[in-house]
Short mmCIF file of C-alpha atoms in Angstrom, two decimals:
data_model
loop_
_atom_site.label_atom_id
_atom_site.label_comp_id
_atom_site.label_asym_id
_atom_site.label_seq_id
_atom_site.Cartn_x
_atom_site.Cartn_y
_atom_site.Cartn_z
CA MET A 105 107.50 138.94 124.95
CA LYS A 106 105.80 141.47 122.74
CA ASN A 107 109.06 142.31 120.89
CA LEU A 108 109.69 138.68 119.94
CA TRP A 109 110.00 138.46 116.15
CA PHE A 110 111.18 134.90 115.42
CA VAL A 111 109.87 131.63 116.63
CA GLU A 112 111.02 128.30 115.24
CA ILE A 113 109.71 124.97 116.39
CA ASP A 114 111.74 121.85 115.25
CA LEU A 115 110.46 118.21 115.17
CA PRO A 116 106.78 119.26 115.90
CA ASP A 117 105.21 115.81 115.12
CA SER A 118 104.47 115.14 118.83
CA LEU A 119 102.89 118.51 119.54
CA ILE A 120 99.16 118.72 120.00
CA CYS A 121 99.15 122.42 119.66
CA THR A 122 101.44 125.34 119.56
CA PRO A 123 101.73 127.71 122.64
CA PRO A 124 98.70 129.86 123.37
CA GLY A 125 98.77 133.62 122.97
CA LEU A 126 100.84 133.59 119.72
CA GLY A 127 98.32 136.06 118.24
CA GLU A 128 99.60 138.75 120.83
CA LEU A 129 103.13 138.68 119.50
CA THR A 130 102.42 141.44 116.95
CA SER A 131 106.14 141.98 116.25
CA LEU A 132 106.46 138.40 115.10
CA GLN A 133 107.78 138.14 111.56
CA ARG A 134 108.69 134.46 111.35
CA LEU A 135 106.74 131.50 112.71
CA SER A 136 107.71 127.94 111.54
CA ILE A 137 104.47 126.20 112.53
CA PHE A 138 101.03 126.96 113.87
CA ILE A 139 98.89 124.01 115.06
CA VAL A 140 95.11 124.74 115.17
CA GLY A 141 93.53 123.55 118.37
CA GLU A 142 89.95 123.15 119.43
CA ASP A 143 89.81 126.08 121.82
CA SER A 144 89.79 129.89 120.95
CA GLU A 145 93.43 130.33 122.10
CA HIS A 146 94.55 127.90 119.30
CA GLN A 147 92.25 128.84 116.50
CA ILE A 148 93.58 129.96 113.18
CA SER A 149 92.23 133.51 113.93
CA GLN A 150 95.31 133.92 116.16
CA LEU A 151 97.27 134.73 113.06
CA LYS A 152 95.11 137.78 112.35
CA GLU A 153 97.52 140.64 113.44
CA LEU A 154 100.75 138.69 112.48
CA ASN A 155 102.63 140.03 109.51
CA LEU A 156 104.52 136.75 108.88
CA GLY A 157 107.19 136.08 106.34
CA GLY A 158 109.31 133.21 105.09
CA GLU A 159 107.94 129.68 105.69
CA LEU A 160 104.80 128.79 107.61
CA SER A 161 103.16 125.41 108.27
CA ILE A 162 99.59 125.34 109.48
CA ARG A 163 98.52 122.01 110.78
CA GLY A 164 95.40 120.59 112.51
CA LEU A 165 93.01 122.28 110.04
CA GLU A 166 90.43 119.68 110.93
CA ASN A 167 89.97 121.77 114.22
CA VAL A 168 88.78 124.83 112.41
CA ARG A 169 85.43 125.64 114.19
CA ASN A 170 83.94 128.08 111.66
CA LEU A 171 84.68 130.01 108.47
CA GLU A 172 84.81 133.28 110.35
CA ASP A 173 87.97 132.15 112.09
CA VAL A 174 89.57 131.30 108.78
CA LYS A 175 88.61 134.69 107.27
CA ALA A 176 89.89 136.55 110.40
CA ALA A 177 93.37 134.91 109.92
CA ASN A 178 93.79 137.37 107.03
CA MET A 179 96.07 135.11 105.08
CA ILE A 180 95.58 137.18 101.95
CA THR A 181 97.28 140.16 103.57
CA LYS A 182 100.61 138.42 104.48
CA ARG A 183 102.55 139.62 101.51
CA ASN A 184 105.95 138.56 102.95
CA LEU A 185 105.00 134.89 103.23
CA ALA A 186 107.10 132.87 100.75
CA SER A 187 106.13 129.30 101.62
CA LEU A 188 102.86 127.79 103.00
CA ASN A 189 102.15 124.27 104.09
CA LEU A 190 98.47 123.43 104.87
CA SER A 191 97.58 120.07 106.37
CA TRP A 192 94.71 118.22 107.84
CA ALA A 193 94.99 115.11 110.01
CA SER A 194 94.75 111.92 108.03
CA GLY A 195 91.46 110.17 108.76
CA ALA A 196 89.43 113.24 109.67
CA ASN A 197 86.36 111.53 108.46
CA LYS A 198 83.78 113.44 110.59
CA ILE A 199 84.27 116.63 108.63
CA SER A 200 82.11 117.24 105.69
CA MET A 201 83.49 117.66 102.18
CA GLU A 202 81.95 121.09 102.03
CA HIS A 203 83.76 122.12 105.14
CA PHE A 204 87.06 121.07 103.70
CA GLU A 205 86.42 123.04 100.46
CA ALA A 206 85.12 126.18 102.33
CA THR A 207 88.19 126.18 104.69
CA LEU A 208 90.67 125.97 101.77
CA GLU A 209 88.77 128.58 99.79
CA ASN A 210 88.94 131.13 102.62
CA ILE A 211 92.60 130.52 103.50
CA GLN A 212 93.72 132.11 100.27
CA PRO A 213 97.22 133.53 100.60
CA HIS A 214 98.75 136.69 99.11
CA HIS A 215 99.74 136.42 95.43
CA ASN A 216 103.49 136.88 96.41
CA LEU A 217 103.54 133.30 97.55
CA GLU A 218 106.36 131.12 95.98
CA GLN A 219 105.64 127.61 97.33
CA ILE A 220 102.60 125.77 98.62
CA CYS A 221 101.98 122.22 99.88
CA ILE A 222 98.48 120.93 100.69
CA SER A 223 98.28 117.61 102.61
CA SER A 224 95.28 115.28 103.44
CA TYR A 225 92.68 117.70 102.06
CA GLN A 226 89.44 115.79 101.48
CA GLY A 227 87.47 118.13 99.22
CA SER A 228 86.35 116.98 95.80
CA ARG A 229 87.85 120.07 94.15
CA PHE A 230 90.51 122.62 94.76
CA PRO A 231 89.64 126.37 94.98
CA ASN A 232 89.95 128.64 91.91
CA TRP A 233 92.53 130.91 93.58
CA MET A 234 95.18 128.10 93.26
CA SER A 235 95.32 128.77 89.49
CA ALA A 236 94.94 132.51 89.46
CA PRO A 237 97.51 134.12 87.07
CA ALA A 238 98.08 136.76 89.67
CA PHE A 239 100.29 134.21 91.52
CA ILE A 240 103.23 135.31 89.36
CA ASN A 241 105.84 134.10 91.86
CA LEU A 242 104.32 130.62 92.63
CA SER A 243 107.01 128.19 91.47
CA GLU A 244 106.33 125.04 93.44
CA ILE A 245 103.19 123.10 94.24
CA THR A 246 102.79 119.85 96.19
CA LEU A 247 99.40 118.13 96.55
CA GLU A 248 99.51 114.93 98.58
CA ARG A 249 97.09 112.43 100.05
CA CYS A 250 94.08 114.35 98.66
CA GLU A 251 92.21 111.10 97.97
CA LYS A 252 88.72 112.48 97.24
CA CYS A 253 89.65 115.16 94.89
CA GLU A 254 88.38 114.38 91.36
CA HIS A 255 89.42 117.41 89.41
CA LEU A 256 92.57 119.54 89.41
CA PRO A 257 92.43 123.28 88.92
CA PRO A 258 94.07 124.71 85.71
CA LEU A 259 97.54 124.91 87.17
CA GLY A 260 98.84 125.32 83.65
CA LYS A 261 97.85 129.02 83.87
CA LEU A 262 100.47 129.74 86.50
CA PRO A 263 103.26 131.56 84.62
CA ALA A 264 106.14 130.73 87.18
CA LEU A 265 105.32 127.12 88.12
CA LYS A 266 108.44 125.08 87.87
CA ILE A 267 107.96 122.13 90.10
CA LEU A 268 104.70 120.12 90.55
CA LYS A 269 104.26 117.04 92.77
CA LEU A 270 100.99 115.02 92.90
CA PHE A 271 101.00 112.25 95.42
CA ARG A 272 97.99 109.94 96.22
CA LEU A 273 95.27 111.88 94.38
CA ASP A 274 93.50 108.59 94.03
CA SER A 275 90.28 109.96 92.46
CA VAL A 276 91.83 111.93 89.63
CA ARG A 277 91.24 109.97 86.33
CA ARG A 278 92.38 112.36 83.67
CA LEU A 279 94.95 115.04 83.05
CA GLY A 280 93.81 117.05 80.10
CA THR A 281 92.14 120.33 79.25
CA GLU A 282 90.97 121.19 82.69
CA TRP A 283 94.44 121.34 84.32
CA CYS A 284 96.04 122.86 81.25
CA GLY A 285 93.53 125.76 81.05
CA ASP A 286 91.89 127.29 78.10
CA GLY A 287 94.82 129.28 76.62
CA LYS A 288 97.01 128.37 73.68
CA SER A 289 99.90 127.41 76.05
CA SER A 290 100.24 125.96 79.46
CA PHE A 291 102.88 124.94 82.06
CA VAL A 292 105.20 127.27 80.19
CA ALA A 293 107.81 127.23 83.09
CA LEU A 294 107.39 123.74 84.42
CA THR A 295 110.65 121.77 84.55
CA GLN A 296 109.80 118.96 87.09
CA LEU A 297 106.70 116.83 87.33
CA ARG A 298 106.09 113.89 89.73
CA LEU A 299 102.98 111.75 89.48
CA LEU A 300 103.07 109.37 92.46
CA GLU A 301 100.67 106.62 93.46
CA MET A 302 97.66 108.05 91.47
CA LEU A 303 95.82 104.78 91.40
CA ASP A 304 92.97 105.77 89.06
CA LEU A 305 94.85 107.97 86.69
CA GLU A 306 94.00 106.61 83.12
CA GLU A 307 94.82 109.47 80.80
CA TRP A 308 97.31 112.25 80.30
CA ILE A 309 96.76 114.05 77.12
CA ILE A 310 97.74 117.48 75.67
CA PRO A 311 94.84 119.25 73.80
CA LYS A 312 95.30 119.73 70.10
CA SER A 313 96.78 122.99 68.94
CA HIS A 314 97.95 123.49 72.49
CA GLU A 315 101.65 124.08 73.41
CA SER A 316 102.39 122.47 76.92
CA PHE A 317 105.34 121.21 78.82
CA LEU A 318 107.90 122.75 76.52
CA ARG A 319 110.35 123.04 79.37
CA LEU A 320 109.70 119.81 81.19
CA GLN A 321 112.98 118.04 81.72
CA TYR A 322 112.31 115.78 84.71
CA LEU A 323 109.40 113.38 84.97
CA GLU A 324 108.74 110.74 87.63
CA ILE A 325 105.81 108.29 87.40
CA LYS A 326 105.43 105.89 90.38
CA ARG A 327 102.62 103.34 90.81
CA CYS A 328 100.17 104.77 88.42
CA PRO A 329 98.98 101.29 87.16
CA LYS A 330 96.24 102.48 84.80
CA LEU A 331 98.33 105.10 82.97
CA ILE A 332 99.69 103.37 79.78
CA ARG A 333 100.38 106.24 77.44
CA LEU A 334 102.38 109.55 77.65
CA PRO A 335 102.05 112.64 75.54
CA PHE A 336 104.96 113.92 73.51
CA LEU A 337 107.42 115.71 75.74
CA PRO A 338 109.84 117.44 73.52
CA VAL A 339 112.63 118.32 75.88
CA LEU A 340 112.35 115.54 78.52
CA LYS A 341 115.87 114.81 79.78
CA ASP A 342 115.37 112.67 82.99
CA PHE A 343 112.69 109.99 83.11
CA HIS A 344 112.02 107.90 86.23
CA VAL A 345 109.33 105.22 85.89
CA HIS A 346 108.48 102.95 88.87
CA THR A 347 106.13 99.96 88.79
CA ASN A 348 104.53 101.00 85.57
CA PRO A 349 106.10 98.88 82.79
CA ALA A 350 103.21 99.18 80.43
CA ILE A 351 103.94 102.84 79.99
CA LEU A 352 107.34 102.16 78.55
CA GLY A 353 105.79 101.14 75.19
CA SER A 354 104.49 104.67 74.73
CA MET A 355 107.87 106.44 75.05
CA ILE A 356 108.10 108.98 72.14
CA ALA A 357 110.58 111.52 73.64
CA THR A 358 114.03 110.95 71.96
CA SER A 359 115.68 113.67 74.02
CA ILE A 360 115.94 111.54 77.12
CA GLU A 361 119.46 111.53 78.63
CA SER A 362 118.73 109.76 81.92
CA LEU A 363 116.34 106.74 82.24
CA ARG A 364 115.56 105.00 85.52
CA LEU A 365 113.41 101.93 85.60
CA MET A 366 112.01 100.35 88.79
CA ASP A 367 109.58 97.50 89.07
CA ASP A 368 109.09 96.14 92.62
CA ALA A 369 105.66 94.68 91.56
CA ASP A 370 107.51 91.81 89.83
CA GLU A 371 105.86 92.44 86.51
CA LEU A 372 109.01 93.12 84.47
CA SER A 373 110.89 89.92 83.54
CA LEU A 374 112.24 91.10 80.23
CA LEU A 375 112.78 94.56 78.80
CA PRO A 376 111.25 94.84 75.24
CA GLY A 377 113.73 94.80 72.45
CA GLY A 378 114.33 98.14 70.91
CA LEU A 379 112.68 100.10 73.74
CA VAL A 380 115.80 101.60 75.17
CA SER A 381 117.77 101.76 71.92
CA ALA A 382 115.27 104.25 70.46
CA GLN A 383 116.61 106.80 72.85
CA LYS A 384 119.64 107.84 70.88
CA ASN A 385 120.67 110.60 73.33
CA LEU A 386 120.62 108.37 76.43
CA LYS A 387 123.66 108.87 78.64
CA LYS A 388 122.48 107.22 81.90
CA LEU A 389 120.49 104.04 82.31
CA GLU A 390 119.56 102.69 85.76
CA ILE A 391 117.57 99.51 86.22
CA LYS A 392 116.51 99.21 89.85
CA GLU A 393 114.34 96.77 91.97
CA CYS A 394 113.36 94.51 89.10
CA PRO A 395 113.47 91.24 91.10
CA ASN A 396 112.34 88.97 88.32
CA LEU A 397 114.53 90.42 85.62
CA ARG A 398 116.81 87.62 84.46
CA SER A 399 118.09 88.89 81.08
CA LEU A 400 118.06 91.94 79.01
CA SER A 401 116.64 91.65 75.51
CA ILE A 402 117.73 95.16 74.64
CA MET A 403 119.34 96.36 71.44
CA LEU A 404 122.13 98.00 73.40
CA ASP A 405 124.16 98.51 70.21
CA GLY A 406 121.91 101.62 69.50
CA LEU A 407 123.05 103.38 72.68
CA TYR A 408 126.13 104.92 71.19
CA GLY A 409 126.20 107.79 73.69
CA LEU A 410 125.48 105.81 76.90
CA LYS A 411 128.02 106.77 79.66
CA LYS A 412 126.72 105.17 82.84
CA LEU A 413 124.84 101.85 83.29
CA SER A 414 123.55 100.65 86.75
CA PHE A 415 121.78 97.60 87.97
CA LEU A 416 120.42 97.77 91.52
CA PHE A 417 118.51 95.17 93.39
CA CYS A 418 118.07 93.02 90.28
CA ARG A 419 118.35 89.91 92.38
CA LYS A 420 117.72 87.33 89.66
CA LEU A 421 120.12 88.81 87.06
CA GLU A 422 122.69 86.17 86.43
CA TYR A 423 124.93 87.58 83.74
CA PRO A 424 125.69 91.07 82.31
CA PRO A 425 124.07 91.75 79.01
CA GLU A 426 125.99 90.68 75.95
CA GLY A 427 125.30 94.04 74.34
CA LEU A 428 127.92 95.68 76.65
CA LYS A 429 130.48 95.08 73.95
CA PHE A 430 128.69 97.59 71.75
CA LEU A 431 128.83 100.50 74.19
CA ASN A 432 131.94 102.32 73.06
CA SER A 433 131.22 105.50 75.05
CA LEU A 434 130.31 103.65 78.45
CA GLU A 435 132.36 105.18 81.33
CA GLU A 436 130.73 103.66 84.46
CA ILE A 437 129.17 100.23 85.27
CA LEU A 438 127.67 99.47 88.67
CA PHE A 439 126.11 96.21 89.97
CA TYR A 440 124.53 96.66 93.44
CA ARG A 441 122.63 93.83 95.31
CA CYS A 442 122.48 91.61 92.21
CA ASP A 443 122.49 88.45 94.35
CA SER A 444 122.47 86.05 91.42
CA LEU A 445 125.21 87.70 89.34
CA ARG A 446 127.82 84.93 88.88
CA LEU A 447 130.51 86.41 86.76
CA PHE A 448 131.69 89.42 84.79
CA PRO A 449 133.99 88.09 82.06
CA ALA A 450 137.23 90.15 81.77
CA ALA A 451 137.03 89.82 77.93
CA ILE A 452 134.25 92.38 78.02
CA LEU A 453 136.70 95.10 78.77
CA GLU A 454 138.48 94.45 75.50
CA ASN A 455 135.66 96.24 73.64
CA MET A 456 135.00 99.03 76.06
CA PRO A 457 137.73 101.71 75.36
CA SER A 458 135.99 104.39 77.39
CA LEU A 459 135.21 102.44 80.59
CA ARG A 460 136.70 104.23 83.64
CA SER A 461 134.82 102.76 86.67
CA LEU A 462 133.67 99.25 87.39
CA ARG A 463 131.88 98.55 90.66
CA PHE A 464 130.48 95.32 92.33
CA GLU A 465 128.67 96.08 95.58
CA HIS A 466 126.87 93.47 97.76
CA CYS A 467 126.88 90.91 94.97
CA GLU A 468 127.19 87.67 96.89
CA LYS A 469 128.11 85.18 94.11
CA VAL A 470 130.01 87.28 91.65
CA ASP A 471 133.43 86.29 90.24
CA PRO A 472 134.54 89.71 88.85
CA LEU A 473 136.84 89.79 85.80
CA SER A 474 136.70 86.04 85.36
CA GLY A 475 138.59 84.34 82.39
CA PRO A 476 141.41 85.46 80.10
CA LEU A 477 141.99 89.03 79.02
CA GLN A 478 143.76 89.49 75.67
CA GLY A 479 146.07 92.54 75.63
CA VAL A 480 146.24 95.51 78.05
CA VAL A 481 143.33 97.52 79.16
CA SER A 482 144.42 101.18 79.42
CA SER A 483 141.09 102.90 80.21
CA LEU A 484 139.92 101.46 83.56
CA HIS A 485 140.76 103.89 86.38
CA GLU A 486 138.69 102.52 89.27
CA LEU A 487 137.77 99.02 90.45
CA VAL A 488 135.52 98.55 93.46
CA ILE A 489 134.55 95.24 95.07
CA ILE A 490 132.39 95.64 98.19
CA ASN A 491 130.85 92.81 100.23
CA CYS A 492 131.28 89.96 97.80
CA PRO A 493 131.64 87.24 100.57
CA GLU A 494 132.29 84.32 98.24
CA LEU A 495 135.32 85.96 96.56
CA GLU A 496 138.27 83.82 97.44
CA CYS A 497 140.97 85.22 95.04
CA LEU A 498 141.51 88.16 92.67
CA PRO A 499 141.98 87.51 88.96
CA GLU A 500 145.51 87.38 87.66
CA CYS A 501 144.39 89.52 84.79
CA ILE A 502 144.41 92.49 87.08
CA GLN A 503 148.00 93.08 86.03
CA GLN A 504 146.73 93.99 82.59
CA LEU A 505 144.73 97.01 83.97
CA SER A 506 147.62 99.37 83.26
CA ALA A 507 145.69 102.53 83.96
CA LEU A 508 144.12 101.44 87.29
CA ARG A 509 144.43 104.29 89.86
CA LYS A 510 141.97 103.27 92.59
CA PHE A 511 141.35 99.70 93.94
CA ILE A 512 138.90 99.17 96.77
CA ILE A 513 138.23 95.76 98.37
CA TRP A 514 135.66 95.79 101.20
CA GLY A 515 133.96 92.93 103.07
CA CYS A 516 135.51 90.03 101.20
CA LEU A 517 136.01 87.71 104.06
CA LYS A 518 137.44 84.67 102.12
CA LEU A 519 140.02 86.84 100.31
CA THR A 520 143.38 85.97 102.00
CA SER A 521 145.98 87.19 99.48
CA LEU A 522 146.66 89.64 96.71
CA PRO A 523 147.79 88.44 93.23
CA ASP A 524 151.34 88.98 92.16
CA GLY A 525 150.24 91.07 89.18
CA ILE A 526 149.18 93.91 91.43
CA GLY A 527 152.78 94.88 91.75
CA ASN A 528 152.88 95.78 88.11
CA LEU A 529 150.20 98.44 88.43
CA LYS A 530 152.44 101.51 88.50
CA SER A 531 149.59 103.91 88.13
CA LEU A 532 147.74 102.63 91.21
CA SER A 533 147.68 105.45 93.78
CA VAL A 534 144.85 104.37 96.16
CA LEU A 535 144.35 100.90 97.67
CA GLY A 536 141.63 100.32 100.19
CA ILE A 537 141.26 97.04 102.07
CA ARG A 538 138.61 96.87 104.82
CA TYR A 539 136.54 94.32 106.60
CA CYS A 540 138.47 91.43 105.01
CA SER A 541 140.14 88.49 106.67
CA PRO A 542 142.86 89.08 109.38
CA ILE A 543 145.06 86.80 107.24
CA LEU A 544 145.02 89.42 104.38
CA LYS A 545 145.68 92.27 106.75
CA LYS A 546 148.76 90.42 108.12
CA ARG A 547 150.04 89.58 104.70
CA CYS A 548 149.79 93.37 103.84
CA GLU A 549 151.71 94.67 107.02
CA ARG A 550 154.18 97.29 106.15
CA SER A 551 157.76 95.93 105.53
CA LYS A 552 157.19 92.37 106.90
CA GLY A 553 153.90 91.11 105.24
CA GLU A 554 154.23 88.58 102.43
CA ASP A 555 152.18 90.80 100.09
CA TRP A 556 153.90 94.03 101.10
CA PRO A 557 156.41 94.04 98.23
CA LYS A 558 153.46 93.91 95.76
CA ILE A 559 151.92 97.11 97.11
CA SER A 560 154.73 99.03 98.71
CA HIS A 561 154.77 101.61 95.73
CA ILE A 562 151.18 102.68 96.28
CA PRO A 563 151.05 106.21 97.88
CA GLN A 564 147.72 105.91 99.73
CA MET A 565 146.66 102.69 101.43
CA TYR A 566 143.80 101.91 103.92
CA LEU A 567 144.03 98.55 105.65
CA GLU A 568 141.38 97.71 108.22
CA VAL A 569 139.98 94.30 109.55
CA SER A 570 137.30 95.12 112.19
CA PHE A 571 133.64 95.67 111.33
#
């Protein structure tokens, strides 16, 4: 098979090693994965004569016998390689830290590389070649489960680096001068940064008289419990913070358009007043997995540009925030898995002229659009009620939703009939009723069901009972 030029191995997790003799396929141009084994036929030196391109994943680096095999692989000559994934087996404790460091140092790829991922590396430092400015095409770096690494290379020197993910670098305490580099500017192209489960990270600072992160638009911080302060990030648009409520008090960036808050560590019971309202450009606010969040002490009246508001897995949230009435630009509201949510007063809609979509999904106790509604609501286009098992009847005020176009009701087993007012919704073009009671299905049967006259004008209908 000397003429073979492409080998792709899918789902390789169960493989102990790749086929022997790959090094003899000198016409090979693409190889998706190479697993280093203990014997000579599976050593990394098999890659010596292969002029590989595209993506390559090298696993089993804990089986490297000596540095001569690594050097013989000639990774630095493979100029067509665009993506490289290097990984060691987790728990490779018998290998010395020096062996880890020497292996990675001598596996240096060609400077044409565009993406690199390093997994389960247990050296205390990364090699200098990782931050060499010669890597003018390197745009994405992932470092994961490198628990013993204490220092990061000056990645800020890389001129094309756009995406950086750091996951489980447990020993890194500080992000400062060393990862920025000694120039006047750093991370000049970086647009996305993810700091995930860095348990000892305490500081992230930008050196004085230093221009950094001037293009950073997406930032995710997840389970970094000791990090309580952020630097000024002038163009940050999308901020996702998970289980790190203390960091919220240091938010300076006023350019944020999308903010996602998560707290599955049960520390967040109240959102500090004024915290969110300081973000005048905020368009999307998502509050997720805050199981102890009961109420929202937020000055929502400051969010004049907010367009989408979501509450997901806030299981103790009982009532929607009163400040909703101040959100004149709000277009979408979603409640998902809010088990304690009891009602959503219809009167709220009277002060929301821009609201287009209202969704209740898997909220077991909710009574949507309860109470009276004064006047006609001419903005709401979509109403979705999914898996609200306690819902027995729909509100009569639904007839006042004059612009409603799409109405979805799924998984409401106690709902047995439709209100008379639904027949007045002349704009309604889509009605979906699924996984509700057989009684409701029978009442909606074409031509002969009791509720059929109320819905016969609707062009698209989906009526299903079975789960």
